[in-house]
Coordinates of C-alpha atoms and ligand atoms in Angstrom, one line a residue:
X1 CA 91.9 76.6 93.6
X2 CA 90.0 77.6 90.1
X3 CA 91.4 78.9 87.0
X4 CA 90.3 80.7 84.0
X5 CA 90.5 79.4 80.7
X6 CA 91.2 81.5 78.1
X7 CA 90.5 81.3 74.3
X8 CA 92.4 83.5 72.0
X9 CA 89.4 86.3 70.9
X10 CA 88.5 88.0 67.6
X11 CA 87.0 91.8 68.2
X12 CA 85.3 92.3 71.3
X13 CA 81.5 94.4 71.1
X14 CA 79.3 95.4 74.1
X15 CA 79.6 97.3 77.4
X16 CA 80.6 96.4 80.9
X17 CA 79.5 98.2 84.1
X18 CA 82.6 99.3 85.8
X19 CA 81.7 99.0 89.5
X20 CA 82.7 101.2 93.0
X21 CA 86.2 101.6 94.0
X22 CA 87.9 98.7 95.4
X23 CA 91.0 101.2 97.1
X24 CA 88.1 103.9 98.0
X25 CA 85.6 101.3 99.9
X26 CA 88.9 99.9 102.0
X27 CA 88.9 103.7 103.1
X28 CA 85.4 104.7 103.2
X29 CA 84.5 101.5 105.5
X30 CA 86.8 102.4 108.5
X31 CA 85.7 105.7 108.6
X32 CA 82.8 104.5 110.6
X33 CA 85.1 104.2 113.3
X34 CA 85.2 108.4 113.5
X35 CA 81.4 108.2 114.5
X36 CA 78.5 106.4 116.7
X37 CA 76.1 107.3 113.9
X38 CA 75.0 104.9 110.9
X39 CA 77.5 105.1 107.6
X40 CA 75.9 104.3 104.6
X41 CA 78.0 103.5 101.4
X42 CA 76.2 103.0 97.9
X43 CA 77.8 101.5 94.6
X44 CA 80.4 99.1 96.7
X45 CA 82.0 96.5 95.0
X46 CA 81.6 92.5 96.2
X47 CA 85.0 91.9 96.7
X48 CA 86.8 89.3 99.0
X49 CA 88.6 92.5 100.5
X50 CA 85.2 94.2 101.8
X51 CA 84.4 91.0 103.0
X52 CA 88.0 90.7 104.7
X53 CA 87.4 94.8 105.8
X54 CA 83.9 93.8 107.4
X55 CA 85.0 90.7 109.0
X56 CA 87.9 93.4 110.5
X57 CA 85.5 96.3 111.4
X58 CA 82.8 93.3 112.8
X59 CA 85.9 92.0 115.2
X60 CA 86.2 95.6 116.5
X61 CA 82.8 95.3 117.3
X62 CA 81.1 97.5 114.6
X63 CA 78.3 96.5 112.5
X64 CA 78.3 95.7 109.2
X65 CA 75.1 94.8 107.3
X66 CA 75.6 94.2 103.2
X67 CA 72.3 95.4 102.0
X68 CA 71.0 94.9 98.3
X69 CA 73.5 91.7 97.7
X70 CA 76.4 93.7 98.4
X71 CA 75.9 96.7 96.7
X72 CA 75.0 98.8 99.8
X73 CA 77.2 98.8 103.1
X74 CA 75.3 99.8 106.0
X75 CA 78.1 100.4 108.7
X76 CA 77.7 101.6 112.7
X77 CA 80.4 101.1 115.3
X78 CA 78.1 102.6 118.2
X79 CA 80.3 100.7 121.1
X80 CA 83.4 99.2 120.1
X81 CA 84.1 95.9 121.6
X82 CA 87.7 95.8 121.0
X83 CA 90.6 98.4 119.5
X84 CA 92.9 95.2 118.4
X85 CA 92.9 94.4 114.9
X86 CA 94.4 90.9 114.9
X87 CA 97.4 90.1 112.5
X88 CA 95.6 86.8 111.1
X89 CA 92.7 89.4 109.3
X90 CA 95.4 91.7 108.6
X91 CA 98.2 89.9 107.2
X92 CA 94.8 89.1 104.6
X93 CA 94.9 92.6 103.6
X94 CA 97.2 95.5 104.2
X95 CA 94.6 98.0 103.8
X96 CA 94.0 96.8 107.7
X97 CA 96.0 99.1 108.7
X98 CA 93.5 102.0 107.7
X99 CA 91.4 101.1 110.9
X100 CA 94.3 102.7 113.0
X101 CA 93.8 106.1 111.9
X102 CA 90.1 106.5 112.6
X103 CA 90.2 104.4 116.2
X104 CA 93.1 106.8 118.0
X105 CA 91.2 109.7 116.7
X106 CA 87.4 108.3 118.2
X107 CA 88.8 106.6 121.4
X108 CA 92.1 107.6 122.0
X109 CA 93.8 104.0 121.6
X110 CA 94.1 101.1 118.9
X111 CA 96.1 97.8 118.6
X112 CA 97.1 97.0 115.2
X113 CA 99.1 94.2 114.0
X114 CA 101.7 95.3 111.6
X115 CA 100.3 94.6 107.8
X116 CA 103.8 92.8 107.0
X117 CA 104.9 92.6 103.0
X118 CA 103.3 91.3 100.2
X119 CA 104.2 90.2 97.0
X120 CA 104.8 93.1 94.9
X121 CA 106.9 94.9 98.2
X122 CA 107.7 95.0 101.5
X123 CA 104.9 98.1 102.3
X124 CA 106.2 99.8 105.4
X125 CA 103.8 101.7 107.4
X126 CA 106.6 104.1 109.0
X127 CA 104.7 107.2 107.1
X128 CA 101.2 106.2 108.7
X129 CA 103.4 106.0 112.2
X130 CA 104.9 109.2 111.7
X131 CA 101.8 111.4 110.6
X132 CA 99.8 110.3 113.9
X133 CA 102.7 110.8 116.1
X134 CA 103.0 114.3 115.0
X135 CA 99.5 114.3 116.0
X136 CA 100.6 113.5 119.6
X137 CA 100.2 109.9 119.4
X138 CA 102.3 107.4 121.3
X139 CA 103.5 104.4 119.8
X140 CA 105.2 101.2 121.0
X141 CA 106.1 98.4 118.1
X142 CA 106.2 95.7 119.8
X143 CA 105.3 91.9 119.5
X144 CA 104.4 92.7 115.3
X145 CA 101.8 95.4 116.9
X146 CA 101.5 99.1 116.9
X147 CA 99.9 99.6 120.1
X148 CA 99.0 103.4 120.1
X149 CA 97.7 106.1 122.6
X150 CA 96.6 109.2 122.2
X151 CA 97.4 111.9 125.0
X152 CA 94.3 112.2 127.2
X153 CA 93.1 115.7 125.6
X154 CA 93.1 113.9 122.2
X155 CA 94.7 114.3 119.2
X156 CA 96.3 117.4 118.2
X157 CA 96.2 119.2 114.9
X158 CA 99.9 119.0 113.1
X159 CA 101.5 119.8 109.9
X160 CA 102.5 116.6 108.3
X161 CA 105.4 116.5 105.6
X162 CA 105.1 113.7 103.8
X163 CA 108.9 112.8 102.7
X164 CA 106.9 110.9 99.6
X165 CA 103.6 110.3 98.6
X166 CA 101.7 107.4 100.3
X167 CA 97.8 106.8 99.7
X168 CA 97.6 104.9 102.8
X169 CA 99.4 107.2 105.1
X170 CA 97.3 110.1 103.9
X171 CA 94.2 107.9 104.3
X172 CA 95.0 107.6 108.0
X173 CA 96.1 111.0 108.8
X174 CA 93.1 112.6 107.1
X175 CA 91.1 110.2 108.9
X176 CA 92.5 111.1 112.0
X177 CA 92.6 114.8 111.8
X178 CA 89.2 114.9 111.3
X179 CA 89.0 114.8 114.7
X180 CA 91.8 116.2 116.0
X181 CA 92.1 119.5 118.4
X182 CA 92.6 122.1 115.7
X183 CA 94.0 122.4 112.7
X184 CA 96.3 120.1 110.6
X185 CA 98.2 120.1 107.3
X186 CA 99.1 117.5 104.9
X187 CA 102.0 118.1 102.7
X188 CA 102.9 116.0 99.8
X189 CA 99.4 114.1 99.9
X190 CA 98.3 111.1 97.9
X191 CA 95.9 113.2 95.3
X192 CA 94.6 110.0 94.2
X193 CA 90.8 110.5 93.0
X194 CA 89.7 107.5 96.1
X195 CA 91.5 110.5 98.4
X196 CA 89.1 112.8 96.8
X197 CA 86.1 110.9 97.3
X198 CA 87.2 109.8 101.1
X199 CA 87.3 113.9 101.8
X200 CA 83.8 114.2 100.4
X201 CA 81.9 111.5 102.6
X202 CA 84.1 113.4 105.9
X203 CA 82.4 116.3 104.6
X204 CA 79.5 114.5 104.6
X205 CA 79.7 113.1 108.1
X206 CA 80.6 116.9 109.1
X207 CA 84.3 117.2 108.8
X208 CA 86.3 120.4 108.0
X209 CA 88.5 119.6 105.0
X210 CA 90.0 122.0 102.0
X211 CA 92.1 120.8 99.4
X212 CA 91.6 117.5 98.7
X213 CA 93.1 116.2 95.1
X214 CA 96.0 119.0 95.7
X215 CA 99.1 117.9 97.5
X216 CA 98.3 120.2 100.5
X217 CA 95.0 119.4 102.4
X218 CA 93.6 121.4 105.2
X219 CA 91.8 120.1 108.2
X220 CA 90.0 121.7 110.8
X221 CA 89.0 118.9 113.7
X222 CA 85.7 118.8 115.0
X223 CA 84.0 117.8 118.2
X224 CA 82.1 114.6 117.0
X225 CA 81.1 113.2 113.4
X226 CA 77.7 112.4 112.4
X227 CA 76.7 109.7 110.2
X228 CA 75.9 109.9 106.1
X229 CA 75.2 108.4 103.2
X230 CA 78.1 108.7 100.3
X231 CA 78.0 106.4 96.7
X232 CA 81.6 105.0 96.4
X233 CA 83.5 106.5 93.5
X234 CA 83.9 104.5 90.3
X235 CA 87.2 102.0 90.3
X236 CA 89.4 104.0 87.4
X237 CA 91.5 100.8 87.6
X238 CA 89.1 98.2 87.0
X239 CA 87.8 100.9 84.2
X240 CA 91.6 101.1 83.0
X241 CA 91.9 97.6 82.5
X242 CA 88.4 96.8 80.5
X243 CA 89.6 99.6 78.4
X244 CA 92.2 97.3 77.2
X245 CA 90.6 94.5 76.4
X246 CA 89.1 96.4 72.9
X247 CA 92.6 97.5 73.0
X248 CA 93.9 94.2 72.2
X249 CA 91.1 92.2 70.6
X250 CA 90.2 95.1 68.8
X251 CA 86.2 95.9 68.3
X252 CA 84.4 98.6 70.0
X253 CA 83.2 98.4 74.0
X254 CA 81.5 100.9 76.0
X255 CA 82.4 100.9 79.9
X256 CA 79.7 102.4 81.9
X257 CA 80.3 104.8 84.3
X258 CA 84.0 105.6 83.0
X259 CA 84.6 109.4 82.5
X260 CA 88.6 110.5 81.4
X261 CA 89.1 112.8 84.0
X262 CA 89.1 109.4 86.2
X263 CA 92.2 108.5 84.2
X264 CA 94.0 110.9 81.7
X265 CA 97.6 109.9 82.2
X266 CA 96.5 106.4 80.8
X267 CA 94.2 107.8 78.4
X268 CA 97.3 109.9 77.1
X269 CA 98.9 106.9 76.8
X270 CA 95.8 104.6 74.6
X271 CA 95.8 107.7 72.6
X272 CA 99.7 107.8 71.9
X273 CA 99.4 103.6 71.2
X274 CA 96.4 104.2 68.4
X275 CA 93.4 103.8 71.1
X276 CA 90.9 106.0 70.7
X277 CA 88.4 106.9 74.0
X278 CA 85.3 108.5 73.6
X279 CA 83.3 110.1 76.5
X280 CA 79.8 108.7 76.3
X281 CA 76.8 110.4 78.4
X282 CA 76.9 106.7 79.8
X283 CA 81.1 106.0 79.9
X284 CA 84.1 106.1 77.6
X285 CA 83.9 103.8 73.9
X286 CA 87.4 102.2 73.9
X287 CA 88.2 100.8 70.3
X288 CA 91.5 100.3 67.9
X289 CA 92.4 102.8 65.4
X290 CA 93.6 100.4 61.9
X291 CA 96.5 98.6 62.1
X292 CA 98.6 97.3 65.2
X293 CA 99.0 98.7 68.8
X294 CA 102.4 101.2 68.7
X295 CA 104.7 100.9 71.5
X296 CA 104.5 103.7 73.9
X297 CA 107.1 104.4 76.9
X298 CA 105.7 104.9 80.3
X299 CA 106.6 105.7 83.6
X300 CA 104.1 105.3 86.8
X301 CA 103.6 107.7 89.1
X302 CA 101.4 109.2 91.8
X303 CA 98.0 110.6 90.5
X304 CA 97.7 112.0 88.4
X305 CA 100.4 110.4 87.1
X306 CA 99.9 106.7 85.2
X307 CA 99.0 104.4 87.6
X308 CA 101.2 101.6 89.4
X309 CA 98.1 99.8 89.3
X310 CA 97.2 99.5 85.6
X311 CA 101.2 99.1 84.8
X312 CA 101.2 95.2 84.2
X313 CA 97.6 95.1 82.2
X314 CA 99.4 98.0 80.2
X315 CA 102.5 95.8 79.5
X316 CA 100.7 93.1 78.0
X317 CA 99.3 95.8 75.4
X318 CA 103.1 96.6 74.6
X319 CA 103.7 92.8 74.1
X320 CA 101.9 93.0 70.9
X321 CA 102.8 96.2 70.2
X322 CA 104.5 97.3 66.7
X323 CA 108.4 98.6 68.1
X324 CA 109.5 98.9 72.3
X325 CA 108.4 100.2 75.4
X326 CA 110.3 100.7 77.7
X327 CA 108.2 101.1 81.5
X328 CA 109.3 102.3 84.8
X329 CA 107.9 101.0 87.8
X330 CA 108.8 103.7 90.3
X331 CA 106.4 103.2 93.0
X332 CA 106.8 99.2 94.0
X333 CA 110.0 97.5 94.3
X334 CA 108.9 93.9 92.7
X335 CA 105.7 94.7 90.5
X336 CA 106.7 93.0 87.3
X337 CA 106.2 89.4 88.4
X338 CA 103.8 89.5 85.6
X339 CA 106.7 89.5 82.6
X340 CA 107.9 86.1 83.1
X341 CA 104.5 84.6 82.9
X342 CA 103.9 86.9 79.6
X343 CA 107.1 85.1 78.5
X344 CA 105.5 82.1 78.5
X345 CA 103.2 83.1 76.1
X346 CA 105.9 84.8 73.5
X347 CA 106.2 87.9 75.0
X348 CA 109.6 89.6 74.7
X349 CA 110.6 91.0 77.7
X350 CA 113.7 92.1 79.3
X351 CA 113.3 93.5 83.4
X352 CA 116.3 95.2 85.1
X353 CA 115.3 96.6 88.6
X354 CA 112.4 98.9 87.9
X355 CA 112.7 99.0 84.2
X356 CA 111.1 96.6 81.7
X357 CA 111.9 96.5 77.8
X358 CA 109.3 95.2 75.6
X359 CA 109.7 94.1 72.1
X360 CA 106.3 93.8 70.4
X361 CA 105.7 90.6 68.9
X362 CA 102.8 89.9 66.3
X363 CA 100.6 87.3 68.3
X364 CA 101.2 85.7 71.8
X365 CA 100.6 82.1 72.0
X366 CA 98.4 81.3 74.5
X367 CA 100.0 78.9 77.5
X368 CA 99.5 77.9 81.2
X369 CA 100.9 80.7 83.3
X370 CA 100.5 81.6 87.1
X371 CA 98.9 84.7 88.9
X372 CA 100.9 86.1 91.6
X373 CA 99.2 89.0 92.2
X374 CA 95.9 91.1 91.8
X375 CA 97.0 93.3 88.5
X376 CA 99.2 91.2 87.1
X377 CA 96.5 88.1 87.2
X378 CA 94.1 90.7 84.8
X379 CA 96.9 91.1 82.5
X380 CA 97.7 87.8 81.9
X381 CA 94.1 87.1 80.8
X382 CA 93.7 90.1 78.7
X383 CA 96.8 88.9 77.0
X384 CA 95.2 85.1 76.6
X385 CA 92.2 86.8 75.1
X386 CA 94.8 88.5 72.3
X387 CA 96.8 85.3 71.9
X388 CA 96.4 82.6 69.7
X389 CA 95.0 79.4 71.4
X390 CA 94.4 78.4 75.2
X391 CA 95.6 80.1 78.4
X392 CA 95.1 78.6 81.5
X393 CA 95.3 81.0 84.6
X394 CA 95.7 79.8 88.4
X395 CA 95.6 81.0 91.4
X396 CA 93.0 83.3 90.3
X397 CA 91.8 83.8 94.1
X398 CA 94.1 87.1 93.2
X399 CA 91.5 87.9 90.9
X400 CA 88.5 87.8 93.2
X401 CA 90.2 90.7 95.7
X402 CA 89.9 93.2 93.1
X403 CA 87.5 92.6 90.2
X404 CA 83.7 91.6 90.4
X405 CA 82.6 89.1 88.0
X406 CA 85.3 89.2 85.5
X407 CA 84.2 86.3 83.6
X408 CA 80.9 87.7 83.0
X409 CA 81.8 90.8 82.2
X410 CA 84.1 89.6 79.3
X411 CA 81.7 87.4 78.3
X412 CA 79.2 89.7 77.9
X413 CA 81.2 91.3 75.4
X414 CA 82.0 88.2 73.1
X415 CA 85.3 86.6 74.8
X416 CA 85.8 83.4 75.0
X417 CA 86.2 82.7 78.9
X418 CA 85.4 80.5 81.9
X419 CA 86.1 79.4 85.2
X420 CA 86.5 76.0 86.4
X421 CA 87.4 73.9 89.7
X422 CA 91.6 73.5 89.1
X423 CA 92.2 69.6 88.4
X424 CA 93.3 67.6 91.9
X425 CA 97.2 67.8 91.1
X426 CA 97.9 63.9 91.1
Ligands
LIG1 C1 97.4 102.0 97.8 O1 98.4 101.2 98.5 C2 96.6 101.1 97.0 N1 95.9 100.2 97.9 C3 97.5 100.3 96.0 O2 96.6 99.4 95.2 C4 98.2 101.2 95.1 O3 99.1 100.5 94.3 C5 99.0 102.2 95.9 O4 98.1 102.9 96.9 C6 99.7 103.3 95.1 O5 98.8 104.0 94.3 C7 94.8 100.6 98.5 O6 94.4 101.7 98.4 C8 94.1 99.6 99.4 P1 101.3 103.8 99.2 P2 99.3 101.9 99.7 O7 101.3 104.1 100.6 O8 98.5 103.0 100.3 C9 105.9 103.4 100.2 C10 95.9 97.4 94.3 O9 96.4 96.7 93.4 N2 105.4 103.6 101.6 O10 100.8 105.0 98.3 O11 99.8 100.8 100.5 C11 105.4 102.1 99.7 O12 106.2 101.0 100.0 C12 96.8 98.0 95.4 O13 94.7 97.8 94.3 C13 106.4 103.8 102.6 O14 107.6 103.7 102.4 O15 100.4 102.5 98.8 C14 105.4 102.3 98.2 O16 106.6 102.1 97.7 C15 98.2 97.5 95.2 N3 106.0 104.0 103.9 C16 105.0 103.8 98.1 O17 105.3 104.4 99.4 C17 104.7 104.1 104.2 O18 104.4 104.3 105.4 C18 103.5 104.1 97.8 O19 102.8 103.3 98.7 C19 103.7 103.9 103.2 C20 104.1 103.7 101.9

């Protein structure tokens, strides 16, 4: 397995392209399902989890051609060969479970293994279930599978009452209603901006949607989709955490194709810790007003709340921050696997439950320490590039789900970072 090495970093200068949305192209990529017609998608990231999401949509038969080294997706599931999504690609990637949604609605069944936990929670699906059996879907749990039918007149338009918000589970539903008999009604949506841009390339493809980014969405279903062409929105999370690294290592650095409105929970929060963000024509300047980082509380929350997703890269700001933070993780049950490994490098941090205390401490000192997951593996090298000394990351394979070339892009604003083959353990 390879691991980044880490020097601690004076102030950082430059720009780094932020690239499409990892959590929008793992929904944009089954909607291909909903039509026989060619899907193109623009701006994708090269991620192992598109790979992992074509090598699923390729089992189901679909074809999946990545054009221009990655950067286009050109998608068509004319005649699917199978409606079974095997556990040993999903267990890969939970997101799997978004190719249920779109295959009830186009052929009336789908056999998908359950996604099972992962590290940062046990990520039930009931909410996905529950959304397609109001639209008259029958499901039978059995053997680790949902094996679902849809009545033989097809889906039906439903309201849906979300209990509590769930990207996914909206993901599916609006997916599925697209083609349902009528009209349905999503209450308490996910109005995530990867929601947003999802609704727009339905609406490209034909379907009837209103609402979108609210928490009530309207669909009217539709005989048949057509194909389209749609660029994938940019990733505000991979944007959130380059804005950091200027944050910590203090200099300036532009991230291209960043706008605020992507973002303005955290932004509120940069701005309340002495970061100032400037909207470019090109992206957002990140740099350090004088003096140290202040802590800041948090608390994530659905958009447009601060995200879950940027809630460990944040922490390791607050570790060098002047006073505490105190952060709430309300969304995951285990998402602050991150803290012990920023204790190894000095950090002061005290987790009960959902709620971390950080006592900001002057410099970190850099150490070996262990990703365990996708966000908190980014942290932990933003917080080698602010510490004094050498931090070794493993198990960086996290890394490579969710962020495209991270070791050039922080290079090419003056950190000190590389990857290397880890040594054979002896
Ligand atoms: C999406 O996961 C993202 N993944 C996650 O990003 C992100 O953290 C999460 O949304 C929240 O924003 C993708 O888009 C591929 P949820 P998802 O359904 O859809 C509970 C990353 O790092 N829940 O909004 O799985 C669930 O346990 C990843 O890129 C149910 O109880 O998240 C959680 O506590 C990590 N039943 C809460 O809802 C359900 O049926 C929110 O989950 C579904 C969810």
């Amino acid at each position: 397995m390879d691991q980044i090495i880490v020097q601690g970093n004076g102030p950082l200068k430059g720009e780094i392209p932020i690239a499409g949305a990892k959590n929008a192209c793992l929904t944009l990529m089954p909607a291909t399902l909903l039509t026989d017609q060619p899907l193109t998608l623009t701006n994708a990231p090269r991620l192992s989890d598109i790979r992992t999401m074509t090598a699923l949509l390729q089992s189901l038969g679909a074809e999946v051609a990545p054009l221009q080294d990655g950067q286009v997706l050109a998608l068509s599931s004319h005649d699917l060969t199978s409606h079974r999504a095997e556990y040993d690609i999903v267990r890969k990637m939970r997101a799997s479970i978004l190719v249920l949604g779109p295959m009830l609605a186009r052929d009336g069944r789908a056999e998908v293994s359950l996604p099972g936990g992962c590290a940062i929670g046990a990520r039930p699906v009931d909410l996905h279930l529950k959304a397609l059996e109001a639209m008259g879907a029958e499901l039978d749990l059995r053997d680790g599978y949902v094996h679902a039918k849809a009545p033989s007149s097809g889906l039906r338009g439903a309201v849906v009452e979300f209990p509590l918000v769930s990207v996914g589970a909206t993901e599916n539903a609006l997916m599925a209603a697209t083609l349902a008999k009528g009209t349905t009604v999503l209450r308490n949506a996910a109005r995530e901006p990867e929601i947003v841009d999802l609704a727009q390339c339905l609406r490209r493809m034909g379907a009837q949607i209103e609402g979108e980014g609210e928490s009530t969405i309207t669909i009217q279903g539709v005989e048949t989709l057509h194909g389209a062409t749609h660029p994938v929105v940019t990733d505000r999370i991979e944007l959130g955490t380059y804005m950091l690294a200027p944050a910590m290592c203090g200099g300036e650095v532009e991230c291209l194709g960043g706008r605020i409105s992507l973002l303005s929970a955290f932004c509120e929060k940069l701005d309340e810790a002495g970061i100032d963000v400037e909207e470019t024509p090109r992206g957002l300047k990140v740099s350090r007003r004088n003096g140290r980082v202040r802590a800041v509380d948090v608390t994530t929350q659905p958009y447009p709340g601060f995200p879950t997703d940027l809630q460990a890269q944040f922490m390791a700001l607050m570790c060098m921050a002047e006073g505490t933070s105190r952060l709430e993780e309300t969304i995951f049950e285990n998402r602050f696997m991150h803290a012990p490994e920023l204790t190894r490098m000095g950090a002061q941090i005290e987790v009960h439950g959902g709620h971390a205390t950080v006592t900001g401490v002057e410099k970190l000192r850099g150490a070996p320490v262990m990703a365990t997951d996708l966000r908190a593996s980014v942290s932990l090298i933003l917080a080698g590039m602010a510490a004094e000394g050498q931090t070794t990351v493993s198990r960086v394979y996290h890394l490579d789900r969710g962020y495209e070339h991270v070791v050039r892009k922080l290079r090419g604003v003056g950190a000190h970072i590389e990857r290397v083959k880890e040594e054979e353990q002896v």
